mmCIF file of C-alpha atoms in Angstrom:
data_model
loop_
_atom_site.group_PDB
_atom_site.id
_atom_site.type_symbol
_atom_site.label_atom_id
_atom_site.label_comp_id
_atom_site.label_asym_id
_atom_site.label_seq_id
_atom_site.Cartn_x
_atom_site.Cartn_y
_atom_site.Cartn_z
ATOM 1 C CA UNK A 295 44.433 31.035 -17.409
ATOM 2 C CA UNK A 296 41.305 29.284 -16.110
ATOM 3 C CA UNK A 297 38.105 30.221 -17.986
ATOM 4 C CA UNK A 298 35.152 31.476 -15.913
ATOM 5 C CA UNK A 299 32.755 29.314 -17.930
ATOM 6 C CA UNK A 300 34.658 26.169 -16.985
ATOM 7 C CA UNK A 301 34.772 27.195 -13.314
ATOM 8 C CA UNK A 302 30.978 27.610 -13.319
ATOM 9 C CA UNK A 303 30.508 24.204 -14.988
ATOM 10 C CA UNK A 304 32.817 22.490 -12.487
ATOM 11 C CA UNK A 305 31.089 24.203 -9.540
ATOM 12 C CA UNK A 306 27.647 23.167 -10.827
ATOM 13 C CA UNK A 307 28.727 19.557 -11.409
ATOM 14 C CA UNK A 308 30.347 19.382 -7.959
ATOM 15 C CA UNK A 309 27.229 20.805 -6.305
ATOM 16 C CA UNK A 310 25.003 18.289 -8.104
ATOM 17 C CA UNK A 311 27.365 15.465 -7.170
ATOM 18 C CA UNK A 312 27.207 16.394 -3.475
ATOM 19 C CA UNK A 313 23.420 16.822 -3.666
ATOM 20 C CA UNK A 314 22.937 13.409 -5.297
ATOM 21 C CA UNK A 315 25.159 11.846 -2.628
ATOM 22 C CA UNK A 316 22.938 13.392 0.029
ATOM 23 C CA UNK A 317 19.792 12.117 -1.720
ATOM 24 C CA UNK A 318 21.196 8.581 -1.813
ATOM 25 C CA UNK A 319 22.572 8.539 1.728
ATOM 26 C CA UNK A 320 19.838 10.430 3.584
ATOM 27 C CA UNK A 321 16.620 9.940 1.641
ATOM 28 C CA UNK A 322 16.612 6.814 -0.532
ATOM 29 C CA UNK A 323 18.044 4.621 2.232
ATOM 30 C CA UNK A 324 14.722 5.002 4.043
ATOM 31 C CA UNK A 325 13.069 3.291 1.092
ATOM 32 C CA UNK A 326 15.436 0.349 0.760
ATOM 33 C CA UNK A 327 18.257 2.016 -1.156
ATOM 34 C CA UNK A 328 20.368 -0.499 -3.052
ATOM 35 C CA UNK A 329 24.183 -0.435 -3.039
ATOM 36 C CA UNK A 330 24.293 -0.999 -6.809
ATOM 37 C CA UNK A 331 22.248 2.162 -7.310
ATOM 38 C CA UNK A 332 24.683 4.218 -5.229
ATOM 39 C CA UNK A 333 27.691 2.680 -6.977
ATOM 40 C CA UNK A 334 26.392 3.701 -10.416
ATOM 41 C CA UNK A 335 25.608 7.230 -9.220
ATOM 42 C CA UNK A 336 29.004 7.765 -7.548
ATOM 43 C CA UNK A 337 30.917 6.282 -10.484
ATOM 44 C CA UNK A 338 28.998 8.185 -13.153
ATOM 45 C CA UNK A 339 28.923 11.568 -11.453
ATOM 46 C CA UNK A 340 32.464 11.050 -10.171
ATOM 47 C CA UNK A 341 33.805 10.578 -13.708
ATOM 48 C CA UNK A 342 31.886 13.628 -14.939
ATOM 49 C CA UNK A 343 33.264 15.674 -12.018
ATOM 50 C CA UNK A 344 36.823 14.539 -12.791
ATOM 51 C CA UNK A 345 36.326 15.427 -16.459
ATOM 52 C CA UNK A 346 34.968 18.894 -15.636
ATOM 53 C CA UNK A 347 37.867 19.499 -13.222
ATOM 54 C CA UNK A 348 40.510 18.581 -15.814
ATOM 55 C CA UNK A 349 38.633 20.632 -18.405
ATOM 56 C CA UNK A 350 38.757 23.616 -16.040
ATOM 57 C CA UNK A 351 42.536 23.404 -15.534
ATOM 58 C CA UNK A 352 43.426 22.121 -19.019
ATOM 59 C CA UNK A 353 44.804 25.509 -20.072
ATOM 60 C CA UNK A 354 47.226 25.415 -17.141
ATOM 61 C CA UNK A 355 48.554 21.968 -18.007
ATOM 62 C CA UNK A 356 50.818 21.437 -20.946
ATOM 63 C CA UNK A 357 49.953 17.754 -21.365
ATOM 64 C CA UNK A 358 48.814 16.431 -24.744
ATOM 65 C CA UNK A 359 46.911 13.486 -23.303
ATOM 66 C CA UNK A 360 44.720 15.669 -21.053
ATOM 67 C CA UNK A 361 42.050 16.179 -23.749
ATOM 68 C CA UNK A 362 41.779 12.413 -24.260
ATOM 69 C CA UNK A 363 41.355 11.975 -20.497
ATOM 70 C CA UNK A 364 38.612 14.618 -20.440
ATOM 71 C CA UNK A 365 36.754 13.035 -23.376
ATOM 72 C CA UNK A 366 37.057 9.529 -21.938
ATOM 73 C CA UNK A 367 35.855 10.597 -18.476
ATOM 74 C CA UNK A 368 32.928 12.581 -19.873
ATOM 75 C CA UNK A 369 31.843 9.713 -22.153
ATOM 76 C CA UNK A 370 32.234 6.969 -19.546
ATOM 77 C CA UNK A 371 30.595 9.130 -16.892
ATOM 78 C CA UNK A 372 27.622 9.906 -19.142
ATOM 79 C CA UNK A 373 27.115 6.198 -19.942
ATOM 80 C CA UNK A 374 27.360 5.097 -16.301
ATOM 81 C CA UNK A 375 25.167 7.968 -15.097
ATOM 82 C CA UNK A 376 22.617 7.139 -17.808
ATOM 83 C CA UNK A 377 22.481 3.574 -16.489
ATOM 84 C CA UNK A 378 22.058 5.003 -12.980
ATOM 85 C CA UNK A 379 19.118 7.154 -14.119
ATOM 86 C CA UNK A 380 17.376 4.084 -15.580
ATOM 87 C CA UNK A 381 17.899 2.100 -12.357
ATOM 88 C CA UNK A 382 16.918 5.097 -10.231
ATOM 89 C CA UNK A 383 13.699 5.633 -12.216
ATOM 90 C CA UNK A 384 12.723 1.972 -11.758
ATOM 91 C CA UNK A 385 13.495 2.231 -8.037
ATOM 92 C CA UNK A 386 11.348 5.364 -7.661
ATOM 93 C CA UNK A 387 8.452 3.711 -9.526
ATOM 94 C CA UNK A 388 8.635 0.777 -7.083
ATOM 95 C CA UNK A 389 8.669 3.185 -4.122
ATOM 96 C CA UNK A 390 5.614 5.044 -5.453
ATOM 97 C CA UNK A 391 3.791 1.754 -6.074
ATOM 98 C CA UNK A 392 4.648 0.562 -2.563
ATOM 99 C CA UNK A 393 3.493 3.829 -0.956
ATOM 100 C CA UNK A 394 0.291 3.849 -2.986
ATOM 101 C CA UNK A 395 -0.403 0.248 -1.997
ATOM 102 C CA UNK A 396 0.218 0.917 1.701
ATOM 103 C CA UNK A 397 -2.001 4.017 1.537
ATOM 104 C CA UNK A 398 -4.928 1.763 0.596
ATOM 105 C CA UNK A 399 -4.262 -0.913 3.219
ATOM 106 C CA UNK A 400 -5.232 -1.226 6.868
ATOM 107 C CA UNK A 401 -2.061 -1.653 8.931
ATOM 108 C CA UNK A 402 -3.544 -3.951 11.577
ATOM 109 C CA UNK A 403 -5.379 -6.487 9.419
ATOM 110 C CA UNK A 404 -3.734 -6.158 6.012
ATOM 111 C CA UNK A 405 -7.181 -5.663 4.462
ATOM 112 C CA UNK A 406 -8.127 -2.654 2.354
ATOM 113 C CA UNK A 407 -9.004 0.494 4.260
ATOM 114 C CA UNK A 408 -12.133 2.464 3.325
ATOM 115 C CA UNK A 409 -10.322 4.444 0.623
ATOM 116 C CA UNK A 410 -8.793 1.320 -0.911
ATOM 117 C CA UNK A 411 -12.108 -0.532 -0.838
ATOM 118 C CA UNK A 412 -13.956 2.340 -2.520
ATOM 119 C CA UNK A 413 -11.343 2.605 -5.285
ATOM 120 C CA UNK A 414 -11.440 -1.135 -5.966
ATOM 121 C CA UNK A 415 -15.247 -1.082 -5.915
ATOM 122 C CA UNK A 416 -15.266 1.565 -8.659
ATOM 123 C CA UNK A 417 -13.096 -0.621 -10.881
ATOM 124 C CA UNK A 418 -14.853 -3.922 -10.171
ATOM 125 C CA UNK A 419 -18.390 -2.538 -10.500
ATOM 126 C CA UNK A 420 -17.618 -1.559 -14.103
ATOM 127 C CA UNK A 421 -16.934 -5.152 -15.118
ATOM 128 C CA UNK A 422 -19.179 -7.165 -12.763
ATOM 129 C CA UNK A 423 -22.910 -6.595 -13.030
ATOM 130 C CA UNK A 424 -24.093 -8.868 -10.238
ATOM 131 C CA UNK A 425 -22.496 -8.986 -6.824
ATOM 132 C CA UNK A 426 -23.121 -8.509 -3.119
ATOM 133 C CA UNK A 427 -21.984 -5.910 -0.602
ATOM 134 C CA UNK A 428 -21.731 -7.519 2.832
ATOM 135 C CA UNK A 429 -21.136 -5.594 6.065
ATOM 136 C CA UNK A 430 -19.840 -7.094 9.303
ATOM 137 C CA UNK A 431 -19.851 -5.771 12.859
ATOM 138 C CA UNK A 432 -18.112 -7.671 15.667
ATOM 139 C CA UNK A 433 -20.070 -7.975 18.891
ATOM 140 C CA UNK A 434 -18.513 -7.661 22.359
ATOM 141 C CA UNK A 435 -15.340 -5.902 21.195
ATOM 142 C CA UNK A 436 -15.705 -3.201 23.847
ATOM 143 C CA UNK A 437 -16.314 -5.778 26.579
ATOM 144 C CA UNK A 438 -13.172 -7.696 25.584
ATOM 145 C CA UNK A 439 -11.084 -4.498 25.431
ATOM 146 C CA UNK A 440 -12.360 -3.268 28.804
ATOM 147 C CA UNK A 441 -12.033 -6.570 30.652
ATOM 148 C CA UNK A 442 -9.070 -8.268 28.995
ATOM 149 C CA UNK A 443 -7.080 -5.452 27.400
ATOM 150 C CA UNK A 444 -6.588 -4.135 23.883
ATOM 151 C CA UNK A 445 -4.096 -6.854 22.985
ATOM 152 C CA UNK A 446 -6.836 -9.465 23.217
ATOM 153 C CA UNK A 447 -9.256 -7.083 21.533
ATOM 154 C CA UNK A 448 -6.827 -6.635 18.633
ATOM 155 C CA UNK A 449 -6.490 -10.406 18.308
ATOM 156 C CA UNK A 450 -10.275 -10.652 18.151
ATOM 157 C CA UNK A 451 -10.289 -8.147 15.274
ATOM 158 C CA UNK A 452 -7.371 -9.671 13.332
ATOM 159 C CA UNK A 453 -8.623 -13.258 13.739
ATOM 160 C CA UNK A 454 -12.076 -12.195 12.551
ATOM 161 C CA UNK A 455 -10.537 -10.386 9.572
ATOM 162 C CA UNK A 456 -8.664 -13.577 8.637
ATOM 163 C CA UNK A 457 -11.845 -15.644 8.877
ATOM 164 C CA UNK A 458 -13.800 -13.223 6.677
ATOM 165 C CA UNK A 459 -10.988 -13.114 4.118
ATOM 166 C CA UNK A 460 -10.727 -16.904 3.973
ATOM 167 C CA UNK A 461 -14.471 -17.437 3.598
ATOM 168 C CA UNK A 462 -14.929 -14.710 0.975
ATOM 169 C CA UNK A 463 -12.030 -16.217 -0.954
ATOM 170 C CA UNK A 464 -11.014 -15.297 -4.489
ATOM 171 C CA UNK A 465 -14.489 -14.167 -5.519
ATOM 172 C CA UNK A 466 -14.246 -10.916 -3.613
ATOM 173 C CA UNK A 467 -12.252 -8.520 -1.475
ATOM 174 C CA UNK A 468 -12.618 -7.066 2.015
ATOM 175 C CA UNK A 469 -12.135 -3.687 3.647
ATOM 176 C CA UNK A 470 -11.953 -2.562 7.246
ATOM 177 C CA UNK A 471 -14.229 0.452 7.638
ATOM 178 C CA UNK A 472 -13.995 0.979 11.392
ATOM 179 C CA UNK A 473 -12.544 -0.400 14.600
ATOM 180 C CA UNK A 474 -14.469 -3.671 14.465
ATOM 181 C CA UNK A 475 -16.406 -3.142 11.239
ATOM 182 C CA UNK A 476 -15.740 -4.674 7.830
ATOM 183 C CA UNK A 477 -17.238 -4.651 4.359
ATOM 184 C CA UNK A 478 -16.886 -7.217 1.583
ATOM 185 C CA UNK A 479 -17.470 -7.260 -2.159
ATOM 186 C CA UNK A 480 -18.531 -10.736 -3.293
ATOM 187 C CA UNK A 481 -19.320 -11.824 -6.851
ATOM 188 C CA UNK A 482 -19.781 -14.973 -8.943
ATOM 189 C CA UNK A 483 -21.883 -16.746 -6.297
ATOM 190 C CA UNK A 484 -25.586 -17.398 -5.767
ATOM 191 C CA UNK A 485 -27.568 -15.936 -2.884
ATOM 192 C CA UNK A 486 -27.764 -19.414 -1.373
ATOM 193 C CA UNK A 487 -23.959 -19.568 -1.379
ATOM 194 C CA UNK A 488 -23.800 -16.133 0.257
ATOM 195 C CA UNK A 489 -26.002 -17.378 3.090
ATOM 196 C CA UNK A 490 -23.731 -20.404 3.474
ATOM 197 C CA UNK A 491 -20.615 -18.182 3.628
ATOM 198 C CA UNK A 492 -22.276 -15.991 6.256
ATOM 199 C CA UNK A 493 -23.135 -19.069 8.317
ATOM 200 C CA UNK A 494 -19.522 -20.303 8.235
ATOM 201 C CA UNK A 495 -18.168 -16.874 9.196
ATOM 202 C CA UNK A 496 -20.545 -16.628 12.158
ATOM 203 C CA UNK A 497 -19.714 -20.140 13.275
ATOM 204 C CA UNK A 498 -15.949 -19.581 13.119
ATOM 205 C CA UNK A 499 -16.107 -16.210 14.913
ATOM 206 C CA UNK A 500 -17.929 -17.798 17.861
ATOM 207 C CA UNK A 501 -14.916 -20.083 18.311
ATOM 208 C CA UNK A 502 -12.322 -17.278 18.588
ATOM 209 C CA UNK A 503 -13.012 -16.798 22.303
ATOM 210 C CA UNK A 504 -15.641 -19.346 23.309
ATOM 211 C CA UNK A 505 -15.653 -18.288 26.951
ATOM 212 C CA UNK A 506 -16.475 -14.690 26.021
ATOM 213 C CA UNK A 507 -19.112 -15.898 23.509
ATOM 214 C CA UNK A 508 -17.790 -13.829 20.632
ATOM 215 C CA UNK A 509 -20.087 -13.326 17.678
ATOM 216 C CA UNK A 510 -20.551 -11.207 14.576
ATOM 217 C CA UNK A 511 -23.557 -9.444 13.047
ATOM 218 C CA UNK A 512 -23.841 -9.525 9.258
ATOM 219 C CA UNK A 513 -26.063 -7.974 6.605
ATOM 220 C CA UNK A 514 -25.843 -7.762 2.837
ATOM 221 C CA UNK A 515 -27.276 -5.956 -0.170
ATOM 222 C CA UNK A 516 -27.520 -7.084 -3.789
ATOM 223 C CA UNK A 517 -26.161 -4.857 -6.550
ATOM 224 C CA UNK A 518 -28.963 -3.932 -8.945
ATOM 225 C CA UNK A 519 -31.811 -5.194 -6.803
ATOM 226 C CA UNK A 520 -31.029 -2.960 -3.824
ATOM 227 C CA UNK A 521 -29.189 -0.187 -5.645
ATOM 228 C CA UNK A 522 -26.096 0.617 -7.684
ATOM 229 C CA UNK A 523 -24.348 3.200 -5.541
ATOM 230 C CA UNK A 524 -21.878 1.907 -2.918
ATOM 231 C CA UNK A 525 -23.220 4.260 -0.261
ATOM 232 C CA UNK A 526 -26.791 3.118 -0.858
ATOM 233 C CA UNK A 527 -25.809 -0.555 -0.863
ATOM 234 C CA UNK A 528 -23.889 -0.146 2.395
ATOM 235 C CA UNK A 529 -26.811 1.651 4.059
ATOM 236 C CA UNK A 530 -29.173 -1.183 3.152
ATOM 237 C CA UNK A 531 -26.644 -3.822 4.217
ATOM 238 C CA UNK A 532 -26.095 -1.887 7.479
ATOM 239 C CA UNK A 533 -29.814 -1.870 8.195
ATOM 240 C CA UNK A 534 -29.978 -5.635 7.686
ATOM 241 C CA UNK A 535 -26.880 -6.116 9.812
ATOM 242 C CA UNK A 536 -28.482 -4.176 12.695
ATOM 243 C CA UNK A 537 -31.625 -6.286 12.305
ATOM 244 C CA UNK A 538 -29.401 -9.349 12.661
ATOM 245 C CA UNK A 539 -27.868 -7.840 15.811
ATOM 246 C CA UNK A 540 -31.318 -6.943 17.179
ATOM 247 C CA UNK A 541 -32.629 -10.485 16.642
ATOM 248 C CA UNK A 542 -29.735 -11.871 18.709
ATOM 249 C CA UNK A 543 -30.285 -9.307 21.467
ATOM 250 C CA UNK A 544 -34.039 -9.948 21.513
ATOM 251 C CA UNK A 545 -33.339 -13.674 21.708
ATOM 252 C CA UNK A 546 -31.138 -13.114 24.770
ATOM 253 C CA UNK A 547 -33.784 -10.961 26.448
ATOM 254 C CA UNK A 548 -36.495 -13.505 25.687
ATOM 255 C CA UNK A 549 -34.514 -16.305 27.281
#
């Protein structure tokens, strides 16, 4: 006679097996599921399911070797499934890391978004005691979008982002804070070098679309001298950036 306890165990194992199959086939495949991972899961849980099935009907079978089969299947299944759990855990950690990384990145430019920039600022400001916060605002983005389409406008933004990233280099990091607005953290350089970097960025941006006379307005604040809070530093840098924009506009009006 089949024991109720063994029926319940077999039913539970079978349900879990089907559920894990569904997880692998329907969910994990969206995150780059690996065939090796599925093979370990199917083999391990399959052996455990076979063992629980034979254990359930063992009283009905008058075969001496059946208990050895059950023990072997349970043991092998547990080992293989244990290996699967290790691989699965590593895979999930990679997925979480990838999702966390993408959550802090701007999809269009590959730069940090505002959230990512703020988090990195918190970490960096604890170890670096002298650095600059630089804000950037592209000019004529609306004109380019309206007259030449958003595809050209997007190219203007992405090309500018590349220029800023290249000029800031390894001494800092950049975030995109708005449609055509950026912010950079820059350390380990003198103020004279900052001015030189700003000059090169402005010069290169003007060459993106020469006919449209593209340009960028830039302002910066110094950590310590102008403040220690990111919000305060950005407000001061913003004010200086708008002064830079105003000087260019006044120059155009004057001439």
